[in-house]
Coordinates of C-alpha atoms in Angstrom, one line a residue:
M412 CA -9.3 25.2 -3.7
G413 CA -6.6 22.4 -3.5
F414 CA -6.4 19.4 -1.1
V415 CA -6.3 20.3 2.6
I416 CA -4.8 17.8 4.9
F417 CA -7.0 16.6 7.6
S418 CA -10.1 18.3 6.1
L419 CA -13.4 16.6 5.6
A420 CA -12.3 15.4 2.1
H421 CA -9.2 13.9 3.6
G422 CA -11.6 12.2 6.2
I423 CA -13.9 10.8 3.6
G424 CA -10.8 9.6 1.5
I425 CA -9.7 7.6 4.5
A426 CA -12.9 6.3 5.3
M427 CA -13.5 4.9 2.0
A428 CA -10.2 3.0 2.3
V429 CA -11.0 1.8 5.8
L430 CA -14.4 0.7 4.8
F431 CA -13.0 -1.4 1.9
I432 CA -10.6 -3.0 4.2
I433 CA -13.4 -3.8 6.9
L434 CA -15.5 -5.5 4.3
I435 CA -12.7 -7.7 3.3
I436 CA -12.1 -8.8 6.9
S437 CA -15.8 -9.0 7.8
F438 CA -16.4 -11.2 4.7
R439 CA -13.3 -13.2 4.8
R440 CA -15.0 -16.6 5.5
K441 CA -17.4 -16.1 2.3
L442 CA -14.5 -14.9 0.2
R443 CA -12.7 -18.3 0.8
N444 CA -15.3 -19.8 -1.5
P445 CA -13.6 -20.6 -4.6
A446 CA -15.9 -18.6 -6.9
A447 CA -16.2 -15.7 -4.6
N448 CA -12.5 -15.7 -4.1
R449 CA -11.8 -15.6 -7.8
R450 CA -14.3 -12.7 -8.4
M451 CA -12.7 -10.6 -5.6
R452 CA -9.3 -11.3 -6.7
F453 CA -9.9 -10.4 -10.3
G454 CA -12.1 -7.4 -9.2
M455 CA -9.1 -6.0 -7.3
I456 CA -6.8 -6.6 -10.1
A457 CA -9.0 -4.6 -12.3
I458 CA -9.2 -1.9 -9.6
L459 CA -5.4 -1.7 -9.5
A460 CA -4.6 -2.0 -13.1
G461 CA -7.4 0.4 -14.0
C462 CA -6.1 3.0 -11.6
E463 CA -2.7 3.3 -13.0
I464 CA -4.0 2.9 -16.6
S465 CA -6.6 5.6 -16.1
L466 CA -4.0 7.9 -14.5
Q467 CA -1.7 7.7 -17.6
V468 CA -4.8 8.3 -19.7
W469 CA -5.7 11.4 -17.6
Y470 CA -2.1 12.7 -18.0
A471 CA -2.2 12.3 -21.7
V472 CA -5.9 13.8 -22.1
T473 CA -5.1 16.8 -19.7
D474 CA -1.7 17.5 -21.4
N475 CA 0.1 16.7 -18.3
F476 CA 2.0 13.8 -19.4
G477 CA 5.7 14.0 -18.6
L478 CA 8.6 12.4 -16.8
H479 CA 6.7 12.8 -13.5
S480 CA 4.2 10.5 -14.8
F481 CA 6.6 7.5 -14.9
P482 CA 5.6 4.6 -12.5
F483 CA 8.7 4.9 -10.3
Q484 CA 6.9 6.0 -7.1
L485 CA 6.7 3.2 -4.5
C486 CA 3.0 3.1 -4.6
S487 CA 2.8 2.9 -8.4
I488 CA 5.1 0.1 -8.3
M489 CA 3.2 -1.7 -5.7
M490 CA 0.0 -1.3 -7.7
W491 CA 1.3 -3.5 -10.4
L492 CA 3.0 -6.0 -8.1
S493 CA -0.2 -6.3 -6.0
A494 CA -2.0 -7.0 -9.1
A495 CA 0.6 -9.5 -9.9
V496 CA 0.2 -11.3 -6.5
L497 CA -3.4 -11.4 -6.7
L498 CA -3.2 -13.2 -10.0
T499 CA -0.2 -15.6 -9.2
R500 CA -0.7 -16.0 -5.4
N501 CA 3.2 -16.2 -5.3
R502 CA 4.0 -16.2 -1.7
K503 CA 7.5 -14.9 -2.4
L504 CA 6.0 -11.7 -4.0
C505 CA 3.7 -11.3 -1.0
D506 CA 6.7 -10.7 1.2
I507 CA 7.2 -7.6 -0.9
T508 CA 3.8 -6.4 -1.3
F509 CA 2.5 -6.8 2.2
F510 CA 5.3 -4.7 3.9
L511 CA 6.1 -2.1 1.3
G512 CA 2.6 -1.9 0.1
I513 CA 1.1 -1.3 3.3
M514 CA 3.9 1.0 4.6
G515 CA 3.8 3.0 1.3
A516 CA 0.0 3.3 1.0
M517 CA -0.7 4.1 4.6
Q518 CA 1.9 6.8 4.7
A519 CA 0.2 8.3 1.6
L520 CA -3.4 8.1 3.1
L521 CA -2.3 9.9 6.3
T522 CA -0.4 12.6 4.6
P523 CA -1.3 12.7 0.9
N524 CA 0.8 14.3 -1.6
L525 CA -2.1 15.4 -3.6
D526 CA -3.0 18.7 -5.4
A527 CA -6.5 17.7 -6.1
T528 CA -9.7 17.7 -3.8
F529 CA -13.2 16.3 -3.9
P530 CA -14.8 15.7 -6.3
E531 CA -11.9 15.8 -8.9
Y532 CA -10.6 12.6 -10.7
R533 CA -7.3 12.7 -9.1
Y534 CA -8.8 12.6 -5.6
F535 CA -10.9 9.6 -6.2
H536 CA -7.9 7.9 -8.2
F537 CA -5.7 8.7 -5.0
F538 CA -7.7 7.2 -2.3
I539 CA -9.0 4.2 -4.3
A540 CA -5.5 3.2 -5.6
H541 CA -3.9 3.3 -2.0
G542 CA -6.8 1.8 -0.5
A543 CA -6.8 -1.2 -2.9
I544 CA -3.0 -1.6 -2.3
I545 CA -3.7 -2.3 1.4
G546 CA -6.8 -4.2 0.6
A547 CA -4.8 -6.6 -1.7
S548 CA -2.5 -7.4 1.2
V549 CA -5.2 -7.6 3.7
F550 CA -7.1 -10.1 1.3
L551 CA -4.1 -12.2 0.8
T552 CA -3.6 -12.4 4.6
V553 CA -6.9 -12.9 5.9
V554 CA -8.5 -14.9 3.2
D555 CA -5.7 -16.7 1.4
G556 CA -3.7 -17.4 4.6
Y557 CA -0.5 -15.6 3.7
R558 CA 1.5 -15.2 7.0
P559 CA 4.8 -13.1 6.7
Q560 CA 7.9 -14.3 8.7
V561 CA 11.0 -12.6 10.1
T562 CA 12.9 -13.3 6.8
S563 CA 10.0 -11.6 5.1
V564 CA 10.9 -8.2 6.6
F565 CA 14.5 -8.4 5.5
K566 CA 13.5 -9.5 2.1
A567 CA 11.0 -6.5 1.7
I568 CA 13.8 -4.1 3.1
G569 CA 16.1 -5.5 0.5
W570 CA 13.8 -5.1 -2.3
L571 CA 13.0 -1.6 -1.1
H572 CA 16.7 -0.7 -1.8
I573 CA 16.6 -2.4 -5.2
L574 CA 13.4 -0.5 -6.2
A575 CA 15.0 2.7 -5.2
I576 CA 17.9 2.3 -7.7
P577 CA 15.8 3.1 -10.9
A578 CA 13.9 5.7 -9.0
A579 CA 17.3 7.4 -7.9
I580 CA 18.6 7.3 -11.5
A581 CA 15.4 8.7 -12.8
N582 CA 15.8 11.5 -10.4
T583 CA 19.2 12.3 -11.3
I584 CA 18.5 12.5 -14.9
T585 CA 15.1 14.3 -14.9
G586 CA 15.2 16.4 -11.6
S587 CA 12.0 14.3 -10.4
N588 CA 11.6 13.1 -6.9
F589 CA 10.4 9.5 -7.3
M590 CA 10.2 7.8 -3.9
F591 CA 11.2 11.2 -2.4
L592 CA 14.7 10.1 -2.5
A593 CA 15.8 13.7 -4.0
R594 CA 14.0 15.9 -1.4
K595 CA 11.0 15.9 1.0
P596 CA 7.5 16.4 -0.7
A597 CA 6.3 19.9 -0.9
T598 CA 3.2 18.9 0.9
A599 CA 3.0 18.1 4.7
S600 CA 4.3 14.4 5.3
L601 CA 5.6 12.2 8.0
L602 CA 9.0 13.0 6.6
D603 CA 8.8 16.5 8.1
L604 CA 9.5 14.8 11.4
L605 CA 12.9 13.6 10.3
A606 CA 16.2 15.5 9.6
P607 CA 16.8 17.4 6.4
W608 CA 18.1 15.5 3.1
P609 CA 20.0 13.5 2.8
W610 CA 20.1 12.5 6.5
Y611 CA 16.5 11.5 6.5
L612 CA 17.2 8.8 4.0
L613 CA 19.3 7.2 6.8
Q614 CA 16.7 7.6 9.3
L615 CA 14.2 6.0 7.1
E616 CA 16.1 2.8 7.2
L617 CA 15.4 2.4 10.8
V618 CA 11.9 3.6 10.4
A619 CA 11.1 1.2 7.6
L620 CA 12.5 -1.6 9.7
I621 CA 10.5 -0.7 12.8
L622 CA 7.2 -0.5 10.7
C623 CA 7.9 -3.9 9.1
F624 CA 8.3 -5.6 12.5
L625 CA 5.3 -3.8 13.8
L626 CA 3.2 -5.0 10.9
L627 CA 4.7 -8.5 11.6
G628 CA 3.7 -8.3 15.4
V629 CA 0.2 -7.2 14.4
V630 CA -0.3 -10.4 12.2
K631 CA 1.4 -12.6 14.8
G632 CA -0.8 -11.0 17.6
L633 CA -4.1 -11.4 15.6
D634 CA -3.3 -15.0 15.0
R635 CA -2.8 -15.5 18.6
L636 CA -6.0 -13.9 19.5
L637 CA -8.0 -16.0 17.0
H638 CA -6.2 -19.1 18.4
I639 CA -7.2 -18.4 21.8
E640 CA -10.8 -17.5 20.8
A641 CA -11.2 -20.8 18.7
K642 CA -9.9 -22.7 21.8
F643 CA -12.2 -20.9 24.0
L644 CA -15.3 -21.7 21.8
K645 CA -14.1 -25.3 21.5
D646 CA -14.1 -25.7 25.2
Y647 CA -17.4 -23.9 25.9
K648 CA -18.9 -26.2 23.5

């Protein structure tokens, strides 16, 4: 039996990702300790890199290696970029991984394009990898203090188009469907709510922009709430 969307296995996978993110937020103050911060960052780097490397090994061992295994999917790219930003703490790179990483991984978690289910390797790889992508951006925001700006949104959108170029070229040459540019995924996805190809690509421009500003709003809103809470506690004392 293959993966069934909104099944118990799907719920468990999402719960694993959510729990990881909650733990990062809950222990954010302790993770600001230099030693703990370093351990956590390198631990997440190992998870992100390990997920992609192990996937390529799995492709080879199971004789599934082919053009489809090339890392041109958005989340595959975000895994490597998220590992890089955790290593370098490059704020400019954060602008890309925060928006594109969270958007891509959340869409994947909600409507997985997955043909394996619990307890197969691909099942665990899928939910761990996508949870780690979001976790990396959450860590850099709540622990390391990264704060996106309005300019960050347009920078992320610009890089989304740049990253789509090699994916589109690969699709044309190989007939693949990297970043779902050639057609909608065969499994149920949020793209089913949009127009047929190629018009949904135009609609995605607006969707991506709206989602980026929503993420920006979430960060700004949480900062405002934390400021109000800190002021209240200071006045209360």
